[in-house]
Amino acid sequence: MDDVAKHKRQVRQALAQRGLGAWMNDTKWRELLGAINALPFPPPYQRKDLLHAEPEPSTFDADVWYLGDWVEGIHPLYSIEWLRIRPRYLEPAGQLLPPTVVDCEAALEQALQSLGVPYDKADGSIWIYGYR
């Protein structure tokens, strides 16, 4: 059995053990990735994998200076339990000035609504659940 098939089997077992149902599918995830590419910048996110106890990155309670890796870091899509997206980042403004907050929340919400992607808003973040 190859690694991908083994991983998918482990995901199915975790879903059954925890009694979780799918909220997203591959088509919706791919549509979301396309919508992210149309935003002014790829927003940073925290990813919780079904097979890991802790999300990556482990802390994500404040705005950050980096952007999200929506190309490689997001995969595999089928094992995303949830994503916590911060639709903004801190852009450095020089050594003496505080960073500027760059925001794409309205554009992200409009994209999610037009795609029919269910989401929650809390703690300055947008939450998308792969399974619940």
mmCIF file of N, CA and C in Angstrom, residues 51-109:
data_model
loop_
_atom_site.group_PDB
_atom_site.id
_atom_site.type_symbol
_atom_site.label_atom_id
_atom_site.label_comp_id
_atom_site.label_asym_id
_atom_site.label_seq_id
_atom_site.Cartn_x
_atom_site.Cartn_y
_atom_site.Cartn_z
ATOM 1 N N LEU A 51 -5.174 14.109 11.690
ATOM 2 C CA LEU A 51 -4.308 13.117 12.327
ATOM 3 C C LEU A 51 -3.293 13.715 13.298
ATOM 4 N N HIS A 52 -3.328 15.016 13.483
ATOM 5 C CA HIS A 52 -2.400 15.660 14.414
ATOM 6 C C HIS A 52 -3.164 16.278 15.574
ATOM 7 N N ALA A 53 -2.581 16.229 16.748
ATOM 8 C CA ALA A 53 -3.235 16.774 17.941
ATOM 9 C C ALA A 53 -3.240 18.299 17.942
ATOM 10 N N GLU A 54 -2.202 18.910 17.396
ATOM 11 C CA GLU A 54 -2.061 20.365 17.425
ATOM 12 C C GLU A 54 -2.093 20.956 16.013
ATOM 13 N N PRO A 55 -2.653 22.164 15.887
ATOM 14 C CA PRO A 55 -2.634 22.842 14.583
ATOM 15 C C PRO A 55 -1.249 23.415 14.281
ATOM 16 N N GLU A 56 -1.039 23.751 13.013
ATOM 17 C CA GLU A 56 0.205 24.401 12.581
ATOM 18 C C GLU A 56 -0.127 25.746 11.969
ATOM 19 N N PRO A 57 0.481 26.838 12.355
ATOM 20 C CA PRO A 57 1.385 26.954 13.489
ATOM 21 C C PRO A 57 0.624 26.805 14.810
ATOM 22 N N SER A 58 1.337 26.501 15.870
ATOM 23 C CA SER A 58 0.673 26.223 17.150
ATOM 24 C C SER A 58 0.026 27.461 17.758
ATOM 25 N N THR A 59 0.614 28.632 17.582
ATOM 26 C CA THR A 59 -0.007 29.865 18.074
ATOM 27 C C THR A 59 -0.383 30.737 16.884
ATOM 28 N N PHE A 60 -1.583 31.317 16.977
ATOM 29 C CA PHE A 60 -2.104 32.103 15.861
ATOM 30 C C PHE A 60 -3.154 33.081 16.375
ATOM 31 N N ASP A 61 -2.892 33.689 17.533
ATOM 32 C CA ASP A 61 -3.887 34.537 18.186
ATOM 33 C C ASP A 61 -3.738 36.021 17.881
ATOM 34 N N ALA A 62 -2.729 36.387 17.104
ATOM 35 C CA ALA A 62 -2.519 37.795 16.763
ATOM 36 C C ALA A 62 -2.151 37.882 15.282
ATOM 37 N N ASP A 63 -2.272 39.076 14.726
ATOM 38 C CA ASP A 63 -1.890 39.277 13.334
ATOM 39 C C ASP A 63 -0.407 38.966 13.164
ATOM 40 N N VAL A 64 -0.046 38.477 11.993
ATOM 41 C CA VAL A 64 1.316 38.050 11.712
ATOM 42 C C VAL A 64 1.888 38.821 10.529
ATOM 43 N N TRP A 65 3.179 38.711 10.317
ATOM 44 C CA TRP A 65 3.863 39.446 9.251
ATOM 45 C C TRP A 65 3.995 38.631 7.972
ATOM 46 N N TYR A 66 3.699 37.336 8.030
ATOM 47 C CA TYR A 66 3.900 36.473 6.868
ATOM 48 C C TYR A 66 2.583 36.181 6.145
ATOM 49 N N LEU A 67 2.698 35.672 4.918
ATOM 50 C CA LEU A 67 1.538 35.303 4.108
ATOM 51 C C LEU A 67 1.342 33.798 4.169
ATOM 52 N N GLY A 68 0.184 33.337 3.706
ATOM 53 C CA GLY A 68 -0.118 31.914 3.742
ATOM 54 C C GLY A 68 0.416 31.175 2.525
ATOM 55 N N ASP A 69 0.868 29.939 2.736
ATOM 56 C CA ASP A 69 1.325 29.082 1.647
ATOM 57 C C ASP A 69 0.139 28.240 1.180
ATOM 58 N N TRP A 70 -0.608 28.775 0.236
ATOM 59 C CA TRP A 70 -1.807 28.113 -0.274
ATOM 60 C C TRP A 70 -1.497 27.199 -1.451
ATOM 61 N N VAL A 71 -0.220 26.983 -1.755
ATOM 62 C CA VAL A 71 0.162 26.129 -2.870
ATOM 63 C C VAL A 71 0.570 24.748 -2.352
ATOM 64 N N GLU A 72 1.591 24.692 -1.509
ATOM 65 C CA GLU A 72 2.070 23.409 -1.007
ATOM 66 C C GLU A 72 1.676 23.167 0.444
ATOM 67 N N GLY A 73 1.721 24.195 1.277
ATOM 68 C CA GLY A 73 1.486 24.025 2.710
ATOM 69 C C GLY A 73 0.076 23.620 3.079
ATOM 70 N N ILE A 74 -0.865 23.810 2.194
ATOM 71 C CA ILE A 74 -2.271 23.532 2.483
ATOM 72 C C ILE A 74 -2.626 22.049 2.301
ATOM 73 N N HIS A 75 -1.817 21.318 1.558
ATOM 74 C CA HIS A 75 -2.139 19.936 1.202
ATOM 75 C C HIS A 75 -1.699 18.944 2.280
ATOM 76 N N PRO A 76 -2.324 17.777 2.370
ATOM 77 C CA PRO A 76 -3.421 17.273 1.548
ATOM 78 C C PRO A 76 -4.767 17.844 2.011
ATOM 79 N N LEU A 77 -5.602 18.182 1.056
ATOM 80 C CA LEU A 77 -6.887 18.816 1.354
ATOM 81 C C LEU A 77 -7.832 17.881 2.110
ATOM 82 N N TYR A 78 -7.813 16.593 1.799
ATOM 83 C CA TYR A 78 -8.760 15.651 2.399
ATOM 84 C C TYR A 78 -8.544 15.439 3.890
ATOM 85 N N SER A 79 -7.418 15.881 4.433
ATOM 86 C CA SER A 79 -7.187 15.677 5.868
ATOM 87 C C SER A 79 -7.271 16.980 6.674
ATOM 88 N N ILE A 80 -7.782 18.054 6.077
ATOM 89 C CA ILE A 80 -7.947 19.317 6.810
ATOM 90 C C ILE A 80 -9.181 19.204 7.704
ATOM 91 N N GLU A 81 -8.956 19.253 9.016
ATOM 92 C CA GLU A 81 -10.097 19.290 9.937
ATOM 93 C C GLU A 81 -10.698 20.692 9.920
ATOM 94 N N TRP A 82 -9.818 21.706 10.035
ATOM 95 C CA TRP A 82 -10.268 23.093 9.922
ATOM 96 C C TRP A 82 -9.107 24.001 9.555
ATOM 97 N N LEU A 83 -9.467 25.164 9.017
ATOM 98 C CA LEU A 83 -8.526 26.249 8.763
ATOM 99 C C LEU A 83 -8.994 27.466 9.533
ATOM 100 N N ARG A 84 -8.071 28.145 10.133
ATOM 101 C CA ARG A 84 -8.340 29.440 10.764
ATOM 102 C C ARG A 84 -7.561 30.476 9.965
ATOM 103 N N ILE A 85 -8.284 31.298 9.235
ATOM 104 C CA ILE A 85 -7.663 32.283 8.351
ATOM 105 C C ILE A 85 -7.695 33.648 9.026
ATOM 106 N N ARG A 86 -6.551 34.304 9.048
ATOM 107 C CA ARG A 86 -6.492 35.710 9.467
ATOM 108 C C ARG A 86 -6.414 36.516 8.169
ATOM 109 N N PRO A 87 -7.506 37.184 7.782
ATOM 110 C CA PRO A 87 -7.558 37.847 6.481
ATOM 111 C C PRO A 87 -6.813 39.187 6.455
ATOM 112 N N ARG A 88 -5.671 39.208 7.095
ATOM 113 C CA ARG A 88 -4.848 40.419 7.129
ATOM 114 C C ARG A 88 -3.431 40.013 7.554
ATOM 115 N N TYR A 89 -2.503 40.896 7.307
ATOM 116 C CA TYR A 89 -1.137 40.672 7.782
ATOM 117 C C TYR A 89 -0.504 42.020 8.090
ATOM 118 N N LEU A 90 0.609 41.975 8.803
ATOM 119 C CA LEU A 90 1.318 43.180 9.202
ATOM 120 C C LEU A 90 2.465 43.432 8.226
ATOM 121 N N GLU A 91 2.346 44.520 7.478
ATOM 122 C CA GLU A 91 3.383 44.874 6.509
ATOM 123 C C GLU A 91 4.355 45.852 7.164
ATOM 124 N N PRO A 92 5.638 45.524 7.176
ATOM 125 C CA PRO A 92 6.618 46.435 7.798
ATOM 126 C C PRO A 92 6.601 47.804 7.122
ATOM 127 N N ALA A 93 6.704 48.858 7.932
ATOM 128 C CA ALA A 93 6.698 50.227 7.401
ATOM 129 C C ALA A 93 8.026 50.925 7.659
ATOM 130 N N GLY A 94 9.027 50.178 8.044
ATOM 131 C CA GLY A 94 10.332 50.756 8.352
ATOM 132 C C GLY A 94 10.690 50.474 9.798
ATOM 133 N N GLN A 95 11.912 50.835 10.171
ATOM 134 C CA GLN A 95 12.382 50.530 11.514
ATOM 135 C C GLN A 95 11.718 51.381 12.592
ATOM 136 N N LEU A 96 11.340 52.604 12.261
ATOM 137 C CA LEU A 96 10.820 53.507 13.276
ATOM 138 C C LEU A 96 9.293 53.576 13.314
ATOM 139 N N LEU A 97 8.646 53.037 12.314
ATOM 140 C CA LEU A 97 7.190 53.109 12.242
ATOM 141 C C LEU A 97 6.569 51.745 12.540
ATOM 142 N N PRO A 98 5.385 51.760 13.131
ATOM 143 C CA PRO A 98 4.703 50.481 13.358
ATOM 144 C C PRO A 98 4.264 49.878 12.020
ATOM 145 N N PRO A 99 4.103 48.564 11.969
ATOM 146 C CA PRO A 99 3.672 47.947 10.704
ATOM 147 C C PRO A 99 2.260 48.380 10.322
ATOM 148 N N THR A 100 1.984 48.330 9.041
ATOM 149 C CA THR A 100 0.671 48.650 8.496
ATOM 150 C C THR A 100 -0.139 47.364 8.397
ATOM 151 N N VAL A 101 -1.406 47.421 8.800
ATOM 152 C CA VAL A 101 -2.285 46.263 8.668
ATOM 153 C C VAL A 101 -2.873 46.264 7.255
ATOM 154 N N VAL A 102 -2.628 45.192 6.508
ATOM 155 C CA VAL A 102 -3.172 45.025 5.164
ATOM 156 C C VAL A 102 -4.291 43.998 5.280
ATOM 157 N N ASP A 103 -5.489 44.343 4.827
ATOM 158 C CA ASP A 103 -6.688 43.550 5.094
ATOM 159 C C ASP A 103 -7.385 43.128 3.808
ATOM 160 N N CYS A 104 -7.896 41.891 3.782
ATOM 161 C CA CYS A 104 -8.694 41.422 2.639
ATOM 162 C C CYS A 104 -9.953 40.691 3.128
ATOM 163 N N GLU A 105 -10.412 41.021 4.340
ATOM 164 C CA GLU A 105 -11.543 40.305 4.932
ATOM 165 C C GLU A 105 -12.807 40.397 4.085
ATOM 166 N N ALA A 106 -13.148 41.589 3.611
ATOM 167 C CA ALA A 106 -14.381 41.743 2.828
ATOM 168 C C ALA A 106 -14.315 40.926 1.541
ATOM 169 N N ALA A 107 -13.187 40.955 0.849
ATOM 170 C CA ALA A 107 -13.034 40.195 -0.398
ATOM 171 C C ALA A 107 -13.080 38.696 -0.124
ATOM 172 N N LEU A 108 -12.474 38.256 0.978
ATOM 173 C CA LEU A 108 -12.498 36.833 1.325
ATOM 174 C C LEU A 108 -13.912 36.384 1.652
ATOM 175 N N GLU A 109 -14.627 37.156 2.453
ATOM 176 C CA GLU A 109 -16.005 36.790 2.783
ATOM 177 C C GLU A 109 -16.896 36.761 1.543
#
